[in-house]
Amino acid sequence: TKTPRVALVTGTASGIGEAVVDHFRELGHQVLAVDFNEQAAEKAEAVGAVFFRADLTDADACRAAVDEAVKRFGRVDILVNNAGIQHVSSIEDFPEAKWRQIVDLMLTAPFLLSQACWPSMRDNGWGRIVNIASVHAQVASPGKAAYISAKHGLIGLTKTAALEGGSQGITANAICPAYVKTPLVDNQIADQARLHGMEEQEVIEQVMLKNAAIKRLIEPAEVAQMVAYLASDAAGAVTGSSWNIDLGWTAQ
Ligand code: NAD
């Protein structure tokens, strides 16, 4: 779309969120980049986005981020829920605090941000909510109970928002990527290499790409293009859906 929009994007210090901010700026959108990591401030400034510091596990901080977008830009048209973390542990050993942190950040924050953006989107009769889920919103793997549960829940939130937004010009969709080349995955490669006593390249090929038909990692910019489509006017008939960008993982 050529129409400039106001977008709030979370988790923008690196990886997918950073790529979404860059691409939205290329499209001429105004962007509030929300992260708790100060590195996101420099990245935002470099492309003419506005940075807002918030720890999204805090409900008040979620609401403050939306308030800031409305104060700065007058409205919110596009919400991209992207901030996320991973913790790998068996259910038996999974720390309760980690479970709560992951659910707060990756399920409760998208709910609170959607809720806070809703009046602005409804009043304008136009809104786009794009939730960055994961292939792990569709299938599970051992050791990632909190992440997988939060991501599966995010699909439920997406579907509910789609039904409620249908008559108000608001769409909600999820994107389900397999492994994307980001710091989050670099850390996992290093962890898994240590865990299995393998070389990092072996981890990528034998563990991460085991189920992939296309044997490579996904580029953040490839996910950003899909976000931009779902956030565009052209995607007005698309809602409540989950878009796999998973190298064929879930085809089997
Ligand atoms: P990343 O680690 O590069 O970026 C995550 C961002 O979230 C960082 O900027 C970080 O500072 C921010 N963040 C973390 N905790 C926060 C908090 N409490 N408050 C505010 N910001 C916080 O990760 P990424 O790989 O780009 O992942 C982005 C999203 O994509 C996540 O939701 C992730 O689950 C999802 N995803 C990633 C992959 C992958 O392979 N990388 C695959 C599927 C889904």
Short mmCIF file of C-alpha atoms and ligand atoms in Angstrom, two decimals:
data_model
loop_
_atom_site.label_atom_id
_atom_site.label_comp_id
_atom_site.label_asym_id
_atom_site.label_seq_id
_atom_site.Cartn_x
_atom_site.Cartn_y
_atom_site.Cartn_z
CA THR A 1 0.00 0.00 0.00
CA LYS A 2 1.12 3.56 -0.63
CA THR A 3 -1.07 4.96 2.17
CA PRO A 4 1.21 6.06 5.02
CA ARG A 5 0.11 4.47 8.27
CA VAL A 6 1.02 4.72 11.94
CA ALA A 7 2.53 1.49 13.23
CA LEU A 8 3.49 0.29 16.69
CA VAL A 9 6.07 -2.51 16.50
CA THR A 10 7.42 -4.39 19.54
CA GLY A 11 10.81 -6.06 19.96
CA THR A 12 12.77 -3.88 17.56
CA ALA A 13 16.37 -4.04 18.85
CA SER A 14 17.23 -6.91 16.52
CA GLY A 15 15.95 -9.67 14.28
CA ILE A 16 12.43 -9.67 12.84
CA GLY A 17 11.24 -6.53 14.67
CA GLU A 18 14.18 -4.49 13.42
CA ALA A 19 13.50 -5.70 9.86
CA VAL A 20 9.81 -4.78 10.17
CA VAL A 21 10.67 -1.25 11.33
CA ASP A 22 13.13 -0.83 8.45
CA HIS A 23 10.62 -2.06 5.88
CA PHE A 24 7.75 0.03 7.28
CA ARG A 25 9.96 3.12 7.09
CA GLU A 26 10.77 2.26 3.44
CA LEU A 27 7.02 2.16 2.83
CA GLY A 28 6.66 5.60 4.43
CA HIS A 29 4.85 4.50 7.57
CA GLN A 30 5.38 6.32 10.85
CA VAL A 31 6.69 3.90 13.44
CA LEU A 32 6.82 3.72 17.22
CA ALA A 33 9.48 1.09 17.98
CA VAL A 34 8.91 -0.39 21.44
CA ASP A 35 11.60 -2.35 23.29
CA PHE A 36 13.25 -2.55 26.70
CA ASN A 37 16.68 -2.70 25.11
CA GLU A 38 18.32 0.71 24.54
CA GLN A 39 19.99 -0.65 21.39
CA ALA A 40 16.59 -0.30 19.77
CA ALA A 41 16.82 3.49 20.25
CA GLU A 42 19.81 3.84 17.91
CA LYS A 43 18.30 1.45 15.37
CA ALA A 44 15.04 3.41 15.39
CA GLU A 45 16.78 6.75 15.06
CA ALA A 46 18.84 5.49 12.10
CA VAL A 47 15.69 4.94 10.03
CA GLY A 48 13.55 7.80 11.36
CA ALA A 49 11.35 5.76 13.69
CA VAL A 50 10.51 6.91 17.23
CA PHE A 51 11.75 4.73 20.08
CA PHE A 52 9.74 4.07 23.23
CA ARG A 53 11.34 2.17 26.07
CA ALA A 54 9.03 -0.37 27.70
CA ASP A 55 9.34 -3.71 29.44
CA LEU A 56 6.31 -5.39 27.92
CA THR A 57 5.98 -7.90 30.77
CA ASP A 58 4.58 -4.87 32.64
CA ALA A 59 0.91 -4.13 31.87
CA ASP A 60 1.21 -0.39 32.54
CA ALA A 61 4.19 -0.19 30.19
CA CYS A 62 2.11 -1.83 27.43
CA ARG A 63 -0.61 0.79 27.85
CA ALA A 64 1.95 3.60 28.06
CA ALA A 65 3.41 2.52 24.70
CA VAL A 66 0.05 2.86 22.97
CA ASP A 67 -0.59 6.20 24.72
CA GLU A 68 2.75 7.43 23.39
CA ALA A 69 1.90 6.41 19.81
CA VAL A 70 -1.45 8.20 20.01
CA LYS A 71 0.19 11.28 21.55
CA ARG A 72 2.95 11.41 18.90
CA PHE A 73 1.03 10.41 15.80
CA GLY A 74 -2.64 10.85 16.67
CA ARG A 75 -3.63 7.23 16.16
CA VAL A 76 -2.46 3.62 15.75
CA ASP A 77 -3.30 1.85 12.46
CA ILE A 78 -0.98 -1.15 12.63
CA LEU A 79 0.08 -3.19 15.66
CA VAL A 80 2.86 -5.74 15.22
CA ASN A 81 3.28 -7.98 18.27
CA ASN A 82 6.78 -9.33 17.82
CA ALA A 83 8.78 -9.15 21.09
CA GLY A 84 9.66 -12.62 22.31
CA ILE A 85 12.17 -14.73 24.20
CA GLN A 86 12.92 -18.42 24.50
CA HIS A 87 13.77 -20.68 27.42
CA VAL A 88 14.65 -24.33 26.93
CA SER A 89 14.01 -26.75 29.76
CA SER A 90 11.95 -29.89 30.37
CA ILE A 91 8.53 -29.36 31.98
CA GLU A 92 9.83 -31.16 35.06
CA ASP A 93 12.56 -28.55 35.56
CA PHE A 94 10.88 -25.49 33.99
CA PRO A 95 11.20 -22.49 36.37
CA GLU A 96 7.78 -21.05 37.21
CA ALA A 97 9.13 -17.49 36.96
CA LYS A 98 10.35 -18.15 33.39
CA TRP A 99 6.96 -19.59 32.45
CA ARG A 100 5.23 -16.45 33.75
CA GLN A 101 7.71 -14.09 32.06
CA ILE A 102 7.23 -15.79 28.68
CA VAL A 103 3.42 -15.88 28.93
CA ASP A 104 3.37 -12.22 30.09
CA LEU A 105 5.58 -11.06 27.22
CA MET A 106 4.30 -13.24 24.40
CA LEU A 107 0.59 -13.65 25.17
CA THR A 108 -0.57 -11.11 27.75
CA ALA A 109 1.28 -8.15 26.18
CA PRO A 110 -0.23 -8.80 22.72
CA PHE A 111 -3.65 -8.93 24.40
CA LEU A 112 -3.09 -5.66 26.33
CA LEU A 113 -1.62 -3.88 23.30
CA SER A 114 -4.52 -5.02 21.09
CA GLN A 115 -6.96 -3.83 23.73
CA ALA A 116 -5.25 -0.43 24.06
CA CYS A 117 -5.03 0.08 20.27
CA TRP A 118 -8.62 -0.99 19.68
CA PRO A 119 -10.43 2.35 20.27
CA SER A 120 -8.16 4.16 17.81
CA MET A 121 -8.54 1.48 15.13
CA ARG A 122 -12.29 1.24 15.67
CA ASP A 123 -12.80 5.02 15.50
CA ASN A 124 -10.87 5.15 12.20
CA GLY A 125 -12.65 2.09 10.83
CA TRP A 126 -9.26 0.66 9.86
CA GLY A 127 -6.81 -1.48 11.80
CA ARG A 128 -4.27 -4.23 11.25
CA ILE A 129 -3.01 -6.51 14.01
CA VAL A 130 -0.14 -8.77 12.97
CA ASN A 131 1.02 -11.26 15.57
CA ILE A 132 4.40 -12.90 15.11
CA ALA A 133 3.70 -16.45 16.24
CA SER A 134 5.89 -19.37 15.16
CA VAL A 135 5.88 -22.79 13.60
CA HIS A 136 5.72 -23.65 17.30
CA ALA A 137 2.19 -22.22 17.31
CA GLN A 138 1.26 -25.18 15.06
CA VAL A 139 3.45 -28.03 16.28
CA ALA A 140 5.50 -28.68 19.41
CA SER A 141 9.09 -29.64 20.11
CA PRO A 142 10.37 -30.91 23.47
CA GLY A 143 11.86 -28.44 25.96
CA LYS A 144 9.92 -25.31 25.01
CA ALA A 145 6.70 -25.60 27.04
CA ALA A 146 6.21 -21.90 27.81
CA TYR A 147 7.10 -20.63 24.35
CA ILE A 148 4.94 -23.21 22.58
CA SER A 149 2.00 -22.64 24.93
CA ALA A 150 2.21 -18.85 24.54
CA LYS A 151 2.44 -19.13 20.74
CA HIS A 152 -0.49 -21.54 20.52
CA GLY A 153 -2.43 -19.10 22.72
CA LEU A 154 -1.50 -16.22 20.43
CA ILE A 155 -3.29 -17.98 17.57
CA GLY A 156 -6.42 -18.09 19.73
CA LEU A 157 -6.13 -14.37 20.46
CA THR A 158 -5.63 -13.70 16.74
CA LYS A 159 -8.79 -15.61 15.80
CA THR A 160 -10.85 -13.89 18.50
CA ALA A 161 -9.62 -10.42 17.48
CA ALA A 162 -10.50 -11.26 13.88
CA LEU A 163 -14.08 -12.13 14.80
CA GLU A 164 -14.53 -9.04 16.99
CA GLY A 165 -12.82 -6.72 14.49
CA GLY A 166 -14.65 -7.96 11.42
CA SER A 167 -17.42 -5.38 11.52
CA GLN A 168 -15.03 -2.56 12.50
CA GLY A 169 -12.44 -2.64 9.72
CA ILE A 170 -9.90 -4.33 11.98
CA THR A 171 -8.12 -7.47 10.78
CA ALA A 172 -5.90 -9.76 12.86
CA ASN A 173 -3.53 -12.37 11.49
CA ALA A 174 -0.58 -14.43 12.68
CA ILE A 175 2.69 -15.30 10.98
CA CYS A 176 4.31 -18.62 11.78
CA PRO A 177 8.00 -18.70 10.85
CA ALA A 178 10.42 -21.58 11.24
CA TYR A 179 14.00 -20.64 12.14
CA VAL A 180 14.89 -17.09 11.16
CA LYS A 181 18.48 -15.83 11.19
CA THR A 182 18.31 -13.63 14.33
CA PRO A 183 20.16 -13.33 17.68
CA LEU A 184 17.39 -15.44 19.29
CA VAL A 185 18.31 -18.34 17.01
CA ASP A 186 22.08 -17.72 17.18
CA ASN A 187 21.83 -18.22 20.94
CA GLN A 188 19.86 -21.44 20.48
CA ILE A 189 22.40 -22.77 17.98
CA ALA A 190 25.19 -22.14 20.50
CA ASP A 191 23.16 -23.76 23.33
CA GLN A 192 22.22 -26.81 21.28
CA ALA A 193 25.80 -27.24 20.07
CA ARG A 194 26.95 -27.33 23.67
CA LEU A 195 24.08 -29.63 24.70
CA HIS A 196 24.64 -32.18 21.92
CA GLY A 197 28.43 -31.77 21.65
CA MET A 198 28.03 -30.82 17.99
CA GLU A 199 29.47 -28.19 15.65
CA GLU A 200 27.16 -25.20 15.09
CA GLN A 201 26.78 -26.03 11.39
CA GLU A 202 25.72 -29.58 12.34
CA VAL A 203 23.09 -28.16 14.71
CA ILE A 204 21.67 -25.99 11.93
CA GLU A 205 21.53 -28.85 9.43
CA GLN A 206 20.60 -31.80 11.65
CA VAL A 207 18.53 -30.24 14.44
CA MET A 208 17.02 -26.97 13.20
CA LEU A 209 16.48 -27.91 9.55
CA LYS A 210 15.62 -31.56 10.22
CA ASN A 211 11.96 -31.02 9.25
CA ALA A 212 12.56 -28.38 6.57
CA ALA A 213 12.10 -29.08 2.87
CA ILE A 214 14.21 -26.01 2.08
CA LYS A 215 17.51 -26.36 3.94
CA ARG A 216 18.36 -22.79 4.92
CA LEU A 217 17.47 -20.30 7.61
CA ILE A 218 14.86 -17.61 6.85
CA GLU A 219 15.95 -13.96 6.51
CA PRO A 220 14.24 -11.40 8.81
CA ALA A 221 13.45 -9.30 5.72
CA GLU A 222 11.42 -12.20 4.28
CA VAL A 223 9.18 -12.14 7.36
CA ALA A 224 8.98 -8.33 7.20
CA GLN A 225 7.58 -8.54 3.65
CA MET A 226 4.80 -10.82 4.87
CA VAL A 227 4.04 -8.46 7.75
CA ALA A 228 3.83 -5.56 5.29
CA TYR A 229 1.37 -7.45 3.09
CA LEU A 230 -0.89 -8.37 6.02
CA ALA A 231 -0.74 -4.74 7.19
CA SER A 232 -1.70 -3.38 3.78
CA ASP A 233 -5.03 -2.37 2.22
CA ALA A 234 -4.58 -5.26 -0.19
CA ALA A 235 -5.03 -7.75 2.67
CA GLY A 236 -8.44 -6.41 3.69
CA ALA A 237 -10.13 -9.77 3.12
CA VAL A 238 -7.53 -11.70 5.11
CA THR A 239 -8.32 -12.16 8.79
CA GLY A 240 -8.09 -14.77 11.52
CA SER A 241 -5.52 -16.70 9.54
CA SER A 242 -2.08 -18.08 10.28
CA TRP A 243 0.56 -17.66 7.61
CA ASN A 244 3.31 -20.22 7.60
CA ILE A 245 6.76 -19.18 6.42
CA ASP A 246 8.39 -22.40 7.50
CA LEU A 247 10.48 -23.86 4.67
CA GLY A 248 7.93 -26.65 4.33
CA TRP A 249 8.28 -27.83 7.95
CA THR A 250 4.55 -28.34 8.56
CA ALA A 251 3.91 -29.84 5.10
CA GLN A 252 4.79 -33.27 6.47
P1 NAD B 1 15.30 -11.23 18.83
O1 NAD B 1 15.87 -11.79 20.08
O2 NAD B 1 16.22 -10.84 17.71
O3 NAD B 1 14.37 -9.98 19.15
C1 NAD B 1 13.45 -9.98 20.21
C2 NAD B 1 13.24 -8.57 20.67
O4 NAD B 1 12.33 -8.56 21.77
C3 NAD B 1 14.53 -7.88 21.13
O5 NAD B 1 14.60 -6.60 20.55
C4 NAD B 1 14.33 -7.80 22.64
O6 NAD B 1 15.00 -6.70 23.22
C5 NAD B 1 12.82 -7.66 22.74
N1 NAD B 1 12.31 -8.01 24.06
C6 NAD B 1 12.58 -9.12 24.78
N2 NAD B 1 11.97 -9.06 25.98
C7 NAD B 1 11.33 -7.86 26.04
C8 NAD B 1 10.53 -7.21 27.02
N3 NAD B 1 10.30 -7.77 28.22
N4 NAD B 1 10.02 -6.00 26.74
C9 NAD B 1 10.28 -5.41 25.54
N5 NAD B 1 11.01 -5.98 24.57
C10 NAD B 1 11.53 -7.20 24.82
O7 NAD B 1 14.22 -12.30 18.34
P2 NAD B 1 13.57 -12.64 16.92
O8 NAD B 1 14.12 -13.94 16.51
O9 NAD B 1 13.62 -11.49 16.00
O10 NAD B 1 12.08 -12.91 17.39
C11 NAD B 1 11.02 -12.01 17.22
C12 NAD B 1 9.71 -12.77 17.31
O11 NAD B 1 9.68 -13.76 16.29
C13 NAD B 1 9.52 -13.50 18.63
O12 NAD B 1 8.18 -13.42 19.03
C14 NAD B 1 9.86 -14.93 18.28
O13 NAD B 1 9.21 -15.85 19.10
C15 NAD B 1 9.35 -15.00 16.85
N6 NAD B 1 9.93 -16.07 16.06
C16 NAD B 1 11.27 -16.11 15.84
C17 NAD B 1 11.78 -17.15 15.10
C18 NAD B 1 13.24 -17.27 14.83
O14 NAD B 1 13.65 -18.30 14.33
N7 NAD B 1 14.05 -16.27 15.09
C19 NAD B 1 10.95 -18.16 14.60
C20 NAD B 1 9.59 -18.07 14.85
C21 NAD B 1 9.09 -17.02 15.58
#
